[in-house]
XYZ file of C-alpha atoms in Angstrom:
509
model
C -43.562 99.653 -6.952
C -43.497 99.032 -3.266
C -46.527 97.386 -1.672
C -47.200 99.066 1.660
C -50.088 96.819 2.669
C -50.356 96.466 6.433
C -49.251 93.275 7.883
C -50.290 91.926 11.256
C -48.047 89.623 13.098
C -49.982 86.761 14.592
C -49.080 85.178 17.899
C -47.684 82.159 16.021
C -45.187 84.540 14.388
C -46.774 84.346 10.928
C -47.254 87.610 8.960
C -50.790 88.112 7.615
C -51.797 90.434 4.690
C -54.839 92.357 5.782
C -55.920 93.272 2.220
C -55.443 89.944 0.508
C -56.228 87.782 3.527
C -53.209 85.602 2.714
C -50.072 84.796 4.578
C -47.490 87.310 3.581
C -44.690 84.774 3.959
C -46.305 82.094 1.723
C -43.518 82.098 -0.851
C -40.931 82.021 1.844
C -42.579 79.039 3.512
C -42.869 77.189 0.170
C -39.196 77.716 -0.447
C -38.469 76.461 3.038
C -40.592 73.368 2.489
C -38.911 72.674 -0.854
C -35.507 73.087 0.720
C -36.544 70.751 3.513
C -37.702 68.101 1.035
C -34.412 68.296 -0.893
C -32.534 68.102 2.378
C -34.369 64.942 3.381
C -33.740 63.376 -0.041
C -30.067 64.273 0.097
C -29.811 62.870 3.615
C -31.482 59.612 2.540
C -29.249 59.413 -0.529
C -26.137 59.924 1.562
C -27.344 57.323 4.032
C -27.926 54.862 1.174
C -24.506 55.558 -0.228
C -23.067 55.004 3.204
C -24.612 51.538 3.274
C -23.944 50.551 -0.342
C -20.330 51.655 -0.635
C -19.039 49.480 2.250
C -20.885 46.445 0.834
C -19.323 47.014 -2.550
C -15.920 47.379 -0.961
C -16.488 44.198 0.974
C -17.430 42.286 -2.193
C -14.410 43.631 -3.993
C -12.081 42.362 -1.280
C -13.768 38.975 -0.821
C -11.532 35.962 -1.543
C -12.627 33.875 -4.511
C -12.885 30.156 -3.749
C -10.585 27.887 -5.767
C -13.360 25.302 -5.847
C -15.505 27.838 -7.753
C -13.175 27.731 -10.759
C -15.092 26.186 -13.652
C -14.009 22.961 -15.347
C -12.158 21.369 -12.409
C -11.687 17.609 -12.404
C -12.882 15.734 -9.293
C -9.336 15.486 -7.791
C -8.739 19.195 -8.468
C -12.051 20.173 -6.897
C -11.338 18.105 -3.788
C -7.901 19.711 -3.389
C -9.334 23.178 -4.050
C -12.015 22.709 -1.410
C -9.439 21.693 1.187
C -7.252 24.732 0.416
C -10.258 27.079 0.525
C -11.016 25.777 4.029
C -7.566 25.549 5.580
C -5.754 28.565 4.112
C -7.776 31.295 5.927
C -7.167 29.448 9.202
C -3.368 29.343 8.878
C -1.357 31.866 10.867
C 0.186 34.365 8.397
C 2.908 35.138 10.942
C 4.318 31.591 10.618
C 6.795 32.011 7.770
C 9.128 29.031 8.200
C 8.923 25.263 8.199
C 6.309 23.083 6.568
C 3.357 25.098 7.920
C 4.853 28.330 6.585
C 5.499 26.793 3.166
C 1.928 25.448 3.025
C 0.594 28.906 3.905
C 2.647 30.524 1.130
C 1.607 27.956 -1.468
C -2.134 28.260 -0.816
C -1.924 32.069 -0.546
C -0.338 32.140 -4.023
C -3.188 30.122 -5.500
C -5.960 32.137 -3.847
C -4.163 35.418 -4.619
C -4.001 34.573 -8.320
C -7.663 33.582 -8.307
C -8.618 36.948 -6.773
C -6.489 38.741 -9.352
C -8.441 37.018 -12.122
C -5.659 34.538 -13.015
C -7.910 31.496 -12.654
C -5.829 29.506 -15.118
C -2.685 30.118 -13.077
C -4.552 29.414 -9.820
C -5.702 26.059 -11.226
C -2.246 24.967 -12.388
C -1.069 23.573 -8.997
C -4.309 21.745 -8.144
C -3.733 18.563 -10.144
C -0.058 18.138 -9.105
C -1.147 18.609 -5.477
C -3.957 16.034 -5.663
C -2.693 12.520 -4.865
C -4.508 10.785 -7.739
C -1.488 8.522 -8.256
C -2.088 6.706 -4.964
C -5.182 5.065 -6.451
C -2.796 2.785 -8.366
C -1.873 0.935 -5.167
C -5.232 -0.816 -5.048
C -6.169 -0.691 -8.731
C -3.094 -2.499 -9.984
C -3.191 -5.103 -7.202
C -6.713 -6.202 -8.086
C -6.282 -6.171 -11.842
C -3.052 -8.174 -11.771
C -3.586 -10.490 -8.794
C -6.540 -12.178 -10.452
C -4.424 -12.837 -13.527
C -1.754 -14.482 -11.396
C -4.279 -16.698 -9.601
C -5.798 -17.808 -12.875
C -2.522 -18.557 -14.635
C -1.214 -20.594 -11.696
C -4.361 -22.693 -11.732
C -4.154 -23.148 -15.497
C -0.608 -24.397 -15.044
C -1.762 -26.764 -12.327
C -4.341 -28.315 -14.622
C -2.124 -28.550 -17.681
C 0.955 -29.853 -15.895
C 0.034 -30.572 -12.304
C -2.749 -32.958 -13.201
C -0.401 -34.680 -15.608
C 1.944 -35.721 -12.825
C 0.867 -39.310 -13.342
C 1.336 -39.346 -17.113
C 4.663 -41.096 -17.062
C 3.764 -43.562 -14.388
C 0.268 -44.482 -15.526
C 0.654 -44.207 -19.286
C 3.671 -46.491 -19.389
C 1.930 -49.265 -17.513
C -0.652 -51.013 -19.695
C -1.923 -52.970 -16.716
C -2.795 -49.845 -14.785
C -6.569 -49.263 -14.598
C -8.040 -46.265 -16.336
C -7.131 -43.018 -14.597
C -8.813 -39.629 -14.746
C -5.932 -37.658 -16.233
C -6.638 -36.012 -19.550
C -5.400 -37.701 -22.726
C -3.679 -40.617 -20.988
C -4.553 -42.913 -23.863
C -2.549 -40.820 -26.281
C 0.649 -41.734 -24.429
C 0.541 -45.456 -25.293
C 2.743 -44.997 -28.363
C 5.260 -43.130 -26.263
C 5.425 -46.080 -23.842
C 6.239 -48.486 -26.598
C 8.811 -46.196 -28.117
C 10.734 -45.524 -24.931
C 10.395 -49.043 -23.498
C 10.982 -47.710 -19.995
C 10.898 -49.930 -16.928
C 8.548 -48.621 -14.255
C 8.167 -49.956 -10.747
C 4.850 -51.691 -10.230
C 4.368 -50.088 -6.828
C 5.558 -46.470 -6.676
C 7.201 -45.386 -3.448
C 5.725 -42.684 -1.245
C 8.343 -40.214 -2.411
C 7.548 -40.888 -6.048
C 4.217 -39.155 -5.502
C 6.012 -35.963 -4.485
C 7.022 -33.334 -7.028
C 8.628 -29.908 -6.878
C 8.240 -26.951 -9.224
C 9.620 -23.509 -9.954
C 7.561 -20.974 -11.923
C 8.502 -17.561 -13.243
C 5.954 -14.819 -13.911
C 6.000 -11.590 -15.905
C 3.055 -9.218 -16.226
C 3.271 -5.928 -18.058
C 0.878 -3.283 -19.270
C -0.381 0.240 -18.857
C -3.351 2.250 -17.662
C -4.550 5.394 -19.394
C -5.126 8.557 -17.390
C -8.706 9.617 -16.642
C -10.234 12.673 -15.014
C -9.992 10.864 -11.647
C -6.850 8.711 -11.871
C -3.304 9.097 -13.130
C -1.995 7.031 -16.028
C 0.917 4.654 -15.541
C 2.927 1.740 -16.907
C 3.464 -1.338 -14.767
C 5.770 -4.355 -14.773
C 5.615 -7.345 -12.435
C 8.301 -9.999 -12.056
C 7.728 -12.956 -9.809
C 8.886 -16.392 -8.845
C 6.903 -19.220 -7.253
C 8.436 -22.315 -5.715
C 6.443 -25.160 -4.255
C 5.736 -28.814 -3.880
C 2.652 -30.946 -4.417
C 1.746 -34.492 -3.526
C -0.502 -36.949 -5.352
C -2.467 -38.461 -2.497
C -4.641 -40.583 -4.808
C -5.039 -41.043 -8.511
C -7.692 -38.321 -8.379
C -6.291 -35.824 -5.861
C -3.266 -33.541 -5.956
C -2.582 -31.012 -3.189
C 0.300 -28.602 -2.918
C 1.819 -25.611 -1.177
C 3.769 -22.749 -2.678
C 5.691 -19.642 -1.735
C 5.682 -16.706 -4.124
C 7.463 -13.383 -4.431
C 6.398 -10.552 -6.742
C 8.063 -7.242 -7.508
C 5.870 -4.643 -9.186
C 7.097 -1.337 -10.566
C 4.629 1.419 -11.496
C 5.858 4.470 -13.395
C 3.382 7.324 -13.638
C 3.048 9.072 -16.967
C 5.341 12.077 -17.327
C 2.333 14.169 -18.383
C -0.963 14.253 -16.514
C -4.505 14.101 -17.875
C -4.522 17.886 -18.418
C -0.976 18.147 -19.747
C 0.740 19.355 -16.584
C 4.067 17.784 -15.532
C 3.711 14.602 -13.507
C 5.825 11.564 -12.722
C 6.889 9.468 -9.781
C 6.032 5.852 -9.142
C 5.225 3.014 -6.756
C 7.435 0.007 -6.044
C 5.672 -2.952 -4.456
C 7.288 -6.056 -2.991
C 4.877 -8.903 -2.276
C 5.389 -12.122 -0.347
C 2.745 -14.827 -0.287
C 2.002 -18.370 0.803
C -0.529 -20.494 -1.112
C -2.206 -23.851 -0.897
C -3.814 -25.351 -3.988
C -5.284 -28.546 -5.305
C -7.138 -30.370 -8.057
C -9.605 -33.221 -7.624
C -11.096 -35.283 -10.446
C -14.576 -36.764 -10.086
C -15.859 -39.506 -12.409
C -12.674 -39.309 -14.490
C -13.610 -36.189 -16.459
C -15.199 -33.687 -14.090
C -12.751 -31.765 -11.899
C -12.785 -29.141 -9.176
C -9.789 -27.118 -8.106
C -8.904 -24.166 -5.952
C -6.194 -21.991 -4.520
C -5.965 -19.859 -1.373
C -3.266 -17.258 -0.944
C -2.235 -15.004 1.950
C 0.290 -12.291 1.241
C 2.044 -9.193 2.520
C 2.713 -6.127 0.374
C 5.233 -3.371 0.997
C 4.827 -0.086 -0.908
C 7.372 2.642 -1.623
C 5.646 5.649 -3.187
C 6.955 8.766 -4.884
C 4.950 11.710 -6.268
C 6.236 14.703 -8.235
C 4.718 18.133 -7.505
C 5.938 20.503 -10.215
C 4.342 23.778 -11.311
C 5.020 27.496 -11.866
C 2.699 30.294 -10.728
C 2.845 34.149 -10.668
C 4.396 35.256 -7.373
C 2.468 36.935 -4.550
C 3.368 38.491 -1.230
C 2.234 37.184 2.165
C -1.151 38.904 1.740
C -1.836 37.323 -1.651
C -1.179 40.476 -3.699
C 0.607 39.877 -6.999
C 4.237 40.919 -7.194
C 6.675 40.758 -10.120
C 8.168 37.344 -10.808
C 7.221 33.664 -10.955
C 7.367 31.048 -8.227
C 8.505 27.569 -9.306
C 7.613 24.654 -7.040
C 9.379 21.284 -7.314
C 8.755 18.894 -4.436
C 8.836 15.067 -4.280
C 6.793 13.593 -1.430
C 7.771 10.006 -0.623
C 5.825 7.395 1.308
C 6.389 3.996 2.871
C 3.590 1.647 3.919
C 2.434 -1.963 3.815
C -0.666 -4.133 4.021
C -2.075 -7.628 3.838
C -3.735 -9.299 0.877
C -5.876 -12.446 0.813
C -7.356 -14.260 -2.148
C -9.275 -17.437 -2.746
C -10.359 -19.034 -5.978
C -12.532 -22.078 -6.651
C -13.474 -23.556 -10.006
C -14.783 -26.560 -11.850
C -14.606 -27.961 -15.354
C -15.350 -30.944 -17.521
C -12.994 -32.656 -19.992
C -14.474 -33.962 -23.231
C -11.974 -36.248 -24.928
C -12.200 -36.615 -28.697
C -9.216 -38.676 -29.860
C -6.257 -36.413 -29.171
C -8.415 -33.361 -28.441
C -9.741 -32.281 -25.070
C -12.353 -29.539 -24.800
C -13.033 -28.269 -21.289
C -15.738 -25.752 -20.336
C -14.881 -24.120 -17.018
C -16.328 -21.865 -14.367
C -14.543 -20.054 -11.580
C -15.138 -17.633 -8.714
C -12.272 -15.426 -7.492
C -12.270 -13.260 -4.383
C -9.525 -10.824 -3.373
C -9.351 -8.490 -0.385
C -6.562 -5.999 0.127
C -5.739 -3.568 2.938
C -3.216 -0.726 2.740
C -2.222 0.875 6.028
C -2.400 4.626 6.456
C 0.862 6.560 6.253
C 2.389 10.024 6.032
C 4.623 11.244 3.233
C 7.874 13.045 3.868
C 9.985 15.338 1.735
C 13.756 15.498 1.869
C 15.064 18.550 3.705
C 11.717 19.052 5.442
C 13.405 21.449 7.865
C 13.986 23.821 4.935
C 10.277 24.368 4.566
C 8.639 21.916 2.159
C 4.977 21.745 3.127
C 3.020 19.836 0.449
C 3.378 16.279 1.777
C 0.141 14.409 2.537
C -1.022 11.994 5.213
C -3.322 9.157 4.081
C -5.844 7.035 5.910
C -5.963 3.286 5.252
C -7.495 1.771 2.129
C -9.600 -1.352 1.710
C -10.123 -2.984 -1.674
C -12.374 -5.938 -2.473
C -12.901 -7.828 -5.703
C -15.328 -10.660 -6.437
C -15.105 -11.964 -9.977
C -16.800 -14.752 -11.871
C -15.142 -16.501 -14.805
C -16.914 -18.509 -17.515
C -14.903 -19.940 -20.356
C -13.493 -22.915 -22.188
C -10.132 -24.491 -22.895
C -9.069 -26.702 -25.782
C -5.890 -28.801 -25.982
C -4.364 -31.439 -28.201
C -1.856 -34.114 -27.215
C 1.074 -34.744 -29.545
C 3.277 -37.781 -28.872
C 6.934 -37.421 -29.813
C 10.053 -39.463 -29.290
C 11.093 -37.336 -26.312
C 7.765 -36.683 -24.638
C 4.184 -35.538 -25.000
C 3.434 -31.971 -26.065
C 0.142 -30.382 -25.080
C -0.653 -27.079 -26.846
C -3.748 -25.350 -25.542
C -5.874 -22.240 -26.000
C -8.301 -20.674 -23.575
C -10.920 -17.916 -23.574
C -12.992 -16.618 -20.677
C -15.561 -13.946 -19.886
C -15.087 -12.200 -16.559
C -17.611 -10.240 -14.533
C -16.717 -8.034 -11.550
C -19.318 -7.919 -8.760
C -17.429 -5.674 -6.317
C -14.366 -3.395 -6.565
C -16.719 -0.399 -6.593
C -15.533 3.183 -6.749
C -14.011 4.000 -3.369
C -12.982 7.141 -1.527
C -9.378 7.667 -0.423
C -9.068 10.250 2.351
C -5.972 12.382 2.911
C -4.891 15.700 4.413
C -1.856 17.953 4.189
C 0.643 16.656 6.734
C 1.558 20.227 7.790
C -2.034 21.411 8.145
C -2.784 22.126 11.836
C -6.540 22.224 11.058
C -6.495 18.610 9.761
C -8.785 19.554 6.873
C -9.426 16.414 4.815
C -9.688 15.932 1.085
C -11.265 12.848 -0.489
C -10.447 11.240 -3.824
C -13.104 9.087 -5.448
C -11.730 6.447 -7.802
C -13.150 5.375 -11.140
C -15.748 2.629 -11.142
C -14.617 -0.811 -12.347
C -15.056 -2.378 -15.752
C -17.796 -4.871 -14.957
C -17.271 -7.141 -17.944
C -14.185 -8.053 -19.949
C -12.509 -11.079 -21.516
C -9.204 -12.917 -21.278
C -7.496 -14.875 -24.015
C -4.607 -17.245 -23.470
C -2.466 -19.858 -25.144
C 0.179 -22.191 -23.797
C 2.269 -25.266 -24.294
C 3.115 -27.953 -21.749
C 5.372 -30.937 -22.156
C 5.674 -34.139 -20.136
C 8.903 -36.131 -20.377
C 9.981 -39.562 -19.110
C 11.296 -39.578 -15.579
C 8.564 -37.343 -14.150
C 9.840 -34.111 -15.661
C 7.498 -31.501 -17.073
C 7.612 -27.914 -18.300
C 5.117 -25.327 -19.472
C 4.776 -21.794 -20.772
C 1.515 -19.847 -20.843
C 0.545 -16.412 -22.201
C -2.598 -14.418 -21.414
C -3.985 -10.995 -22.262
C -7.165 -9.129 -21.386
C -9.649 -7.440 -23.708
C -12.439 -5.028 -22.913
C -10.886 -3.012 -20.072
C -11.532 0.653 -20.832
C -8.166 2.022 -19.690
C -6.021 -1.034 -18.885
C -3.851 -3.175 -21.132
C -2.176 -6.207 -19.530
C -0.124 -9.149 -20.756
C 1.055 -12.076 -18.622
C 3.594 -14.812 -19.272
C 4.092 -17.715 -16.878
C 6.633 -20.471 -17.358
C 7.916 -23.238 -15.149
C 9.403 -26.673 -14.657
C 8.579 -29.492 -12.285
C 10.147 -32.794 -11.474
C 9.314 -35.888 -9.473
C 11.435 -38.155 -7.352
């Protein structure tokens, strides 16, 4: 049925039903309003999608930081942070030389991280970090103190016995402060040697030659590489007995130390390389006896160290293109950065002790303070065939190492007279405490990095307390000849094992 109700058109253009008194276009207007509401909602939704989609796309394409990989060791995290900073700043159009190689290497790591291969992205970080360089200072401190101590032990056991032959074989000689002189009386009667009543000036002079070997190893930690070390050295010198109580001397020493890094790193990745150190030093030393049984002694040494370093950077990683996108294949990296530097080393040691004589036995409590300072000049590594594009060499700033150590211990010896001379076996134990040698930061950067982004390695803290045990044998023969051999080891160092052997001969005019 068709409704023919009259409709009046108002000036506003709205139809009006005269019978019902209602707008004739009410349903139409409601539909229009509903459509308008849906249109607004759709427009807002599209606008929201327009904002959200680009953000999501941006997050999807964002580069993942290598330093965000979980479980990194401190050296790995430092290397990762440097790569995260420098890689985006490198020019991707530079494809040759050391800079180009560095750009490719860091792009591979970041590309694998973005592809979800965090394990592969982590693989190069430890080989790239120069944790091995820490051994330059660590080994110098831990072995130099042993050398100082063993030289002084030799000085007391043999050096202070320089007058044995002369004084012990002269009954008319007044009592002298050298340990166990009385035990030599039987030797004097047996040998029936004629001794000048007034020794010449040259008879107070003696010369010596000592040989030194120190060997051991250091376990790898999360901050430092593990290595084995061997030190061979020779010391030649002369000392002069100015009085019955005072002996002073000078010495020249040479040491050659070889460090071989473990073939496998802390995390099982390939490692290797080493450090060869050649050391030259000049020392002055002396012993002075007070009141016959109490003595003080000391040694001061100035030296020069030359270091030849070699690091192995070996790893394999899924290949990427210049943009960091994964491509089929594997990239194998095998580079050997080599370095050459030097530095000065100074040490001083002062100690005191007291000799209790009980028949043939002598028991001597002792105390000592040892200070060592070491500087290693900054240097830059190089890689053979650098022109062919090896870019992982590093440049290092200088290092400073300080050690201040106290020593408290005791030594016991026993004199044995024989027909050919007097033997003096001895044992010694000491507790050592390190006051300095704190954890230190070593700063480096990639030599081919134009941004000069630095990475810092923080070393392990020192073992504050540990012990040393030693045993030796010295012999004094007629005619002013003497010889000794001494062995020492350390106990209580968390990662370090060290053994030292020192032997030598001396003779008088």
